[in-house]
JSON list of C-alpha atoms in Angstrom, two decimals:
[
{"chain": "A", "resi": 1, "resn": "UNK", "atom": "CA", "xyz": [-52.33, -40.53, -15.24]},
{"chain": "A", "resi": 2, "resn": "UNK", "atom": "CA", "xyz": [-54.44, -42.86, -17.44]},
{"chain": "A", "resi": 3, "resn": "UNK", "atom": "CA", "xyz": [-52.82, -45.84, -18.40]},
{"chain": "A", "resi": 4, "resn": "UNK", "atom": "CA", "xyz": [-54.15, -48.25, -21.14]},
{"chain": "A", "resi": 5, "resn": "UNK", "atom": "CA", "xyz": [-52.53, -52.02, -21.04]},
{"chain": "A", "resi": 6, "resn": "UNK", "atom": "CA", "xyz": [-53.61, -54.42, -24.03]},
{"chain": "A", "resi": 7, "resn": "UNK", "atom": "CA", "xyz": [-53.13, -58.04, -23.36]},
{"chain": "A", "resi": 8, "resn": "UNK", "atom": "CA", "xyz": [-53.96, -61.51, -25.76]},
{"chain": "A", "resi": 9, "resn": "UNK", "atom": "CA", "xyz": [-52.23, -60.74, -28.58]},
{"chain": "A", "resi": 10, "resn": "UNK", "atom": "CA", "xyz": [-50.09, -63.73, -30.38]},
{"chain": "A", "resi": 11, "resn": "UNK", "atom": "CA", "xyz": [-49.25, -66.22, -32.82]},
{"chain": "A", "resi": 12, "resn": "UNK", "atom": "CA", "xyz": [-52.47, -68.10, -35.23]},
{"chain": "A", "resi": 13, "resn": "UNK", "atom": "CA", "xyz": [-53.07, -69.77, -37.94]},
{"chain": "A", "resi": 14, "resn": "UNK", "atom": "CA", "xyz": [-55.27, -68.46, -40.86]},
{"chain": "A", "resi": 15, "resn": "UNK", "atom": "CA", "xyz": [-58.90, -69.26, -39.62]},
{"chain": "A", "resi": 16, "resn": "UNK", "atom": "CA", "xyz": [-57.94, -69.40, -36.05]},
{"chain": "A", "resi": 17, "resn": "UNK", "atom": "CA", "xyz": [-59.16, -67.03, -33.17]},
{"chain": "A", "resi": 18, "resn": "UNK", "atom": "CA", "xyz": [-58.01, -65.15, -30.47]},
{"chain": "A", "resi": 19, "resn": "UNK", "atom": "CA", "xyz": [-59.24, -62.53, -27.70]},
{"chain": "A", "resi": 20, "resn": "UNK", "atom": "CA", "xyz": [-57.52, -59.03, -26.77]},
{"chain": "A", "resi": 21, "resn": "UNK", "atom": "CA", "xyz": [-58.34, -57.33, -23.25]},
{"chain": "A", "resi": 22, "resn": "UNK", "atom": "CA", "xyz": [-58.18, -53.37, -22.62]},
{"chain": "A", "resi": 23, "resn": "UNK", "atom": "CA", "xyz": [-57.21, -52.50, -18.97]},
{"chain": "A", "resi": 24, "resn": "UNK", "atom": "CA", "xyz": [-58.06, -48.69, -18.32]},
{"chain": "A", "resi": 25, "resn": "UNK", "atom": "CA", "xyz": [-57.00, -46.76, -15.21]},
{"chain": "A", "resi": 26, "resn": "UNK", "atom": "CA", "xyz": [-56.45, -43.17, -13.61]},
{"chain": "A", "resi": 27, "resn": "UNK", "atom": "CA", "xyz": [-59.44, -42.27, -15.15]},
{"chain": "A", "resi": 28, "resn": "UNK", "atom": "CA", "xyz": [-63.28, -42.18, -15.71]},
{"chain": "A", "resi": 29, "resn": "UNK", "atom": "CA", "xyz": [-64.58, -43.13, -19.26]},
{"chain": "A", "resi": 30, "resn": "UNK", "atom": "CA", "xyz": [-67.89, -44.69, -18.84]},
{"chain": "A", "resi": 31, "resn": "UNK", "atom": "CA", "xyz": [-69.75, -41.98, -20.77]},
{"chain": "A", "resi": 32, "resn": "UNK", "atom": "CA", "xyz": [-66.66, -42.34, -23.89]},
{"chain": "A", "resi": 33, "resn": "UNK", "atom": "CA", "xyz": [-66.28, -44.12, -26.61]},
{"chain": "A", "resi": 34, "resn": "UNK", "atom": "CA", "xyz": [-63.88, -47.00, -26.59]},
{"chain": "A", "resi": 35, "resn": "UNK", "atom": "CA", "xyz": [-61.49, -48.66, -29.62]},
{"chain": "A", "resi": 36, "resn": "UNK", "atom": "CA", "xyz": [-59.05, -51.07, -31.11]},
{"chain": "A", "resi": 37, "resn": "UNK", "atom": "CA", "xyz": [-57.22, -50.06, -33.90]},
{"chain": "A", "resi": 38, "resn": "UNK", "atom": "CA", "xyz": [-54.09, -51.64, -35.68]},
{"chain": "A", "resi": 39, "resn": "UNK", "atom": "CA", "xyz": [-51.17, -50.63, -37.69]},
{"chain": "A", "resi": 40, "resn": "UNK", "atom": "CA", "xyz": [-49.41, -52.74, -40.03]},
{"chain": "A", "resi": 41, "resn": "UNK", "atom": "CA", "xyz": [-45.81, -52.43, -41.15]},
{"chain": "A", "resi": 42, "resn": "UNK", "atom": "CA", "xyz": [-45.98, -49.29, -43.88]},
{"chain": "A", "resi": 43, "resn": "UNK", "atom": "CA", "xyz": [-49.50, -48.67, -43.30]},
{"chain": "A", "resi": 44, "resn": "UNK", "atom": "CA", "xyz": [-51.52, -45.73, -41.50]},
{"chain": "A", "resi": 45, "resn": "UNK", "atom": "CA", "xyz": [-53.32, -46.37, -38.14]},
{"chain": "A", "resi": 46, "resn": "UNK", "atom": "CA", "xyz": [-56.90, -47.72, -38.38]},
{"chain": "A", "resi": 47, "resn": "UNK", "atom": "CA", "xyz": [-59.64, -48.15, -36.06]},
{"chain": "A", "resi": 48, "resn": "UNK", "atom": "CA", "xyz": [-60.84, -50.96, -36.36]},
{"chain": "A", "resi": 49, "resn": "UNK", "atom": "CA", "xyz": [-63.97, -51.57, -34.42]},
{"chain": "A", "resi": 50, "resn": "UNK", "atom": "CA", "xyz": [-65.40, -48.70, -31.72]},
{"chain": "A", "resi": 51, "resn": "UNK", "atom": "CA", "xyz": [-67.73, -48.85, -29.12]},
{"chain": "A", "resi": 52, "resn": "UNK", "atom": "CA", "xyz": [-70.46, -46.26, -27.08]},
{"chain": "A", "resi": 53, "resn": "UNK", "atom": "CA", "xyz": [-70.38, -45.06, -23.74]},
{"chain": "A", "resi": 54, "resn": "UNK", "atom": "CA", "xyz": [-73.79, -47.64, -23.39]},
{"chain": "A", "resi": 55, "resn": "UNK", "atom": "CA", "xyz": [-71.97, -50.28, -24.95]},
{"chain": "A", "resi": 56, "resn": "UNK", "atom": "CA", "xyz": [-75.17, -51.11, -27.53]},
{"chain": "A", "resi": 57, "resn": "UNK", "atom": "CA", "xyz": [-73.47, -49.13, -30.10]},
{"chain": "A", "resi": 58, "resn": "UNK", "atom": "CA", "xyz": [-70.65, -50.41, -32.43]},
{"chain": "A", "resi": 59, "resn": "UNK", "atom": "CA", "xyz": [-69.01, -50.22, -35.31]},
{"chain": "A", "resi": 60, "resn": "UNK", "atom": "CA", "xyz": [-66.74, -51.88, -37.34]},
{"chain": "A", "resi": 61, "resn": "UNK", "atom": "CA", "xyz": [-64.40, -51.03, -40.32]},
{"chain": "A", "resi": 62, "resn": "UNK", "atom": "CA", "xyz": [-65.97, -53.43, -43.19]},
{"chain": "A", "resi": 63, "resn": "UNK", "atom": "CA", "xyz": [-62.99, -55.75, -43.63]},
{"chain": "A", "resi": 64, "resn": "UNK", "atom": "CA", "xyz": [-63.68, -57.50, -40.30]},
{"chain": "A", "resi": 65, "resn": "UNK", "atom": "CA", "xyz": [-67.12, -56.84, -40.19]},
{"chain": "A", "resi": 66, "resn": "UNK", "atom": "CA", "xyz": [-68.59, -60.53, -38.95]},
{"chain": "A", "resi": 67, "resn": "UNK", "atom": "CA", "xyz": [-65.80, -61.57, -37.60]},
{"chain": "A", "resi": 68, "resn": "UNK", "atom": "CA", "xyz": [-64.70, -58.83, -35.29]},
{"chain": "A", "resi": 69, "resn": "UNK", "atom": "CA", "xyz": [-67.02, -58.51, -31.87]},
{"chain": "A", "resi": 70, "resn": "UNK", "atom": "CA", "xyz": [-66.04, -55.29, -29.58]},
{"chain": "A", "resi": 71, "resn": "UNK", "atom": "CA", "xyz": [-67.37, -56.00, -25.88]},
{"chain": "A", "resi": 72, "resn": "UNK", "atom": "CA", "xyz": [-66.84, -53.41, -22.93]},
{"chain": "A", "resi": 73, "resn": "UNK", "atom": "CA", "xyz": [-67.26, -53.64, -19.40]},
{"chain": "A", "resi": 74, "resn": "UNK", "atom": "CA", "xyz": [-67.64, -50.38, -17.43]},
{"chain": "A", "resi": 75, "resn": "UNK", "atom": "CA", "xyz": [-67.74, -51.47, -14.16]},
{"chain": "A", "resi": 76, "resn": "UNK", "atom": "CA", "xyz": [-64.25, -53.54, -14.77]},
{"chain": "A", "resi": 77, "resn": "UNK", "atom": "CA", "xyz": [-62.80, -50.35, -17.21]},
{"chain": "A", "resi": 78, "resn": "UNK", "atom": "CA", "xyz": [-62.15, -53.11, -19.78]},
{"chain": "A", "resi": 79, "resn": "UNK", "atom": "CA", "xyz": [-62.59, -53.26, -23.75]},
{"chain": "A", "resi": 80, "resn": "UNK", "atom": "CA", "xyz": [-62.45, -56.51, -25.39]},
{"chain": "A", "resi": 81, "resn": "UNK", "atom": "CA", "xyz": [-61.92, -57.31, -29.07]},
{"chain": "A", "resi": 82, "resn": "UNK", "atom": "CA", "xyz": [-62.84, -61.13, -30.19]},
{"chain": "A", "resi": 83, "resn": "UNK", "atom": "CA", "xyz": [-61.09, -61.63, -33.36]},
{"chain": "A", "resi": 84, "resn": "UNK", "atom": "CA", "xyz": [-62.49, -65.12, -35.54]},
{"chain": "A", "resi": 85, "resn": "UNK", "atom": "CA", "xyz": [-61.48, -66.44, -38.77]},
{"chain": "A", "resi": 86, "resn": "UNK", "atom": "CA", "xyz": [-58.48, -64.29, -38.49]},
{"chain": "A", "resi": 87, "resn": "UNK", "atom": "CA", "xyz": [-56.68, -63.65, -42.23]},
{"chain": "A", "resi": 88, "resn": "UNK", "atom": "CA", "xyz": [-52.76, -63.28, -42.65]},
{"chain": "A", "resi": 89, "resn": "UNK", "atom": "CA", "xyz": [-53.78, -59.87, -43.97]},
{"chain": "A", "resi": 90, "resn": "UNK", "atom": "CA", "xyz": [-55.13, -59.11, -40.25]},
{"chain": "A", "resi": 91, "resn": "UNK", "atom": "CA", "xyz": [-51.22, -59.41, -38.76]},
{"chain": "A", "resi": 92, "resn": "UNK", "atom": "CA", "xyz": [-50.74, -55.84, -36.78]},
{"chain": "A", "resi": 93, "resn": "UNK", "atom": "CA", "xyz": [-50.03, -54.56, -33.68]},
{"chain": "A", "resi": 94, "resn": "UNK", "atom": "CA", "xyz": [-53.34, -53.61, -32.36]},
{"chain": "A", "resi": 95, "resn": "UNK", "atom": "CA", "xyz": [-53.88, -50.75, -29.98]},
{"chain": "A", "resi": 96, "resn": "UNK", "atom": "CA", "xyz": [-56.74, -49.82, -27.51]},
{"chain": "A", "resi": 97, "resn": "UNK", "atom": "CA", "xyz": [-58.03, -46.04, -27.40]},
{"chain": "A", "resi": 98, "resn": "UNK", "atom": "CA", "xyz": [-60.25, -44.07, -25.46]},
{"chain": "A", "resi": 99, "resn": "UNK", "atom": "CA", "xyz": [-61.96, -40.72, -27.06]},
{"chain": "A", "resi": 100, "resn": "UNK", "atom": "CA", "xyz": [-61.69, -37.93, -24.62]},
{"chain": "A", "resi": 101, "resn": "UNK", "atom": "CA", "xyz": [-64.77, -36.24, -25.77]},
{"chain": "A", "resi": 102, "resn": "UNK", "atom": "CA", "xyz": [-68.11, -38.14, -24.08]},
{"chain": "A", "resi": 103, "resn": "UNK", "atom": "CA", "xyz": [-71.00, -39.46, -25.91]},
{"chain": "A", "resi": 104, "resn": "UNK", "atom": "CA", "xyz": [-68.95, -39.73, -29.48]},
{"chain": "A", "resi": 105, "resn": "UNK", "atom": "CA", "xyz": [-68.27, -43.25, -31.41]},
{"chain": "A", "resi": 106, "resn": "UNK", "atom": "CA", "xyz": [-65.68, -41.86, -33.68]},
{"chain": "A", "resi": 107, "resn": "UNK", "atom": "CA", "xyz": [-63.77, -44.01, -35.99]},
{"chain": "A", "resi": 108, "resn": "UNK", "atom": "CA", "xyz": [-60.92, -42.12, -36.82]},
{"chain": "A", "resi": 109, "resn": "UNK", "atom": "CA", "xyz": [-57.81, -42.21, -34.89]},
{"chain": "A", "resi": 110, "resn": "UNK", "atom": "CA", "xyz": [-57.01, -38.77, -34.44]},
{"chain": "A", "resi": 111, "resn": "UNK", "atom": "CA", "xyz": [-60.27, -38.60, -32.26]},
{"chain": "A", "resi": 112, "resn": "UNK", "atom": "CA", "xyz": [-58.90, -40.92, -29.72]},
{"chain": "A", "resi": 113, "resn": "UNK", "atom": "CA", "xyz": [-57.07, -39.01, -26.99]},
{"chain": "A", "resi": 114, "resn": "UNK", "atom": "CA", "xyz": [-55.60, -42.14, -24.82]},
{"chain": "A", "resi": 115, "resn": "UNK", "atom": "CA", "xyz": [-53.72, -44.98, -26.45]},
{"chain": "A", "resi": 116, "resn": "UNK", "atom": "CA", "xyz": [-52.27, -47.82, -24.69]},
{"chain": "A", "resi": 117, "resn": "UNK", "atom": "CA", "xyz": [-48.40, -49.39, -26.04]},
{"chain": "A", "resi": 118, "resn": "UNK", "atom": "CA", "xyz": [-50.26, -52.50, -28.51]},
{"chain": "A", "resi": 119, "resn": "UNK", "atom": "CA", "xyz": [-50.06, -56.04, -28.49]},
{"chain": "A", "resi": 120, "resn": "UNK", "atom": "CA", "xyz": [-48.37, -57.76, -31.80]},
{"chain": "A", "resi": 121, "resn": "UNK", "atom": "CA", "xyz": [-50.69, -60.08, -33.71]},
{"chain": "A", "resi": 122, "resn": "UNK", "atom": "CA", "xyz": [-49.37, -62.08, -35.99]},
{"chain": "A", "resi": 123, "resn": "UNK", "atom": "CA", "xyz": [-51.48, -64.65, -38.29]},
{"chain": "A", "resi": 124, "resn": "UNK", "atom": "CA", "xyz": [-49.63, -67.32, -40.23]},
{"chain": "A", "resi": 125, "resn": "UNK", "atom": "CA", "xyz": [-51.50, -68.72, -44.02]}
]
């Protein structure tokens, strides 16, 4: 079945960076979107920055737009997320996604079929 594994998540100070990795297997996605979204204690899911099946199409929710890059590697089934200047109000667990349905860049959750179990970030002021 398809498995999604995040991995990077952590401890940072206000300002500091770090870099979450998306493993996918048991499937085939190169022609589907790919996400990370995040959920915060009380608060509804968001996706927070998608990418296209080419990998030349993004986009971002505005809050981290500029300091939020989403990266994808086909060939290795990986998504990336490199966070910067990371704010106390960015503290989540954030979750990587794949949309079932080819050639979409959706940014709302409930179009992402395949979810992997989240990696805690947590940024200190």
């Amino acid at each position: 079945q398809v498995q999604l594994v995040e991995s990077g998540g952590g401890l940072v100070q206000a300002g500091g960076s770090l870099r979450l990795s998306c493993t996918v297997s048991g499937g085939a996605f190169g022609i589907n979107a790919m996400a990370w979204a995040r959920q915060a204690p009380g608060k509804a899911r968001e996706v927070v920055a998608a990418i296209d099946w080419t990998g030349r199409t993004t986009d971002y929710t505005e809050s981290v737009k500029g300091r939020f890059t989403i990266s994808r590697d086909n060939g290795k089934n990986t998504v990336d997320l490199q966070m910067n200047s990371l704010r106390p109000e960015d503290t989540a667990i954030y979750f990587c996604a794949v949309d079932g349905t080819p050639f979409k860049l959706p940014m709302l959750p409930s179009k992402y079929d395949y979810w992997g179990q989240g990696t805690q970030v947590t940024v200190s002021s």
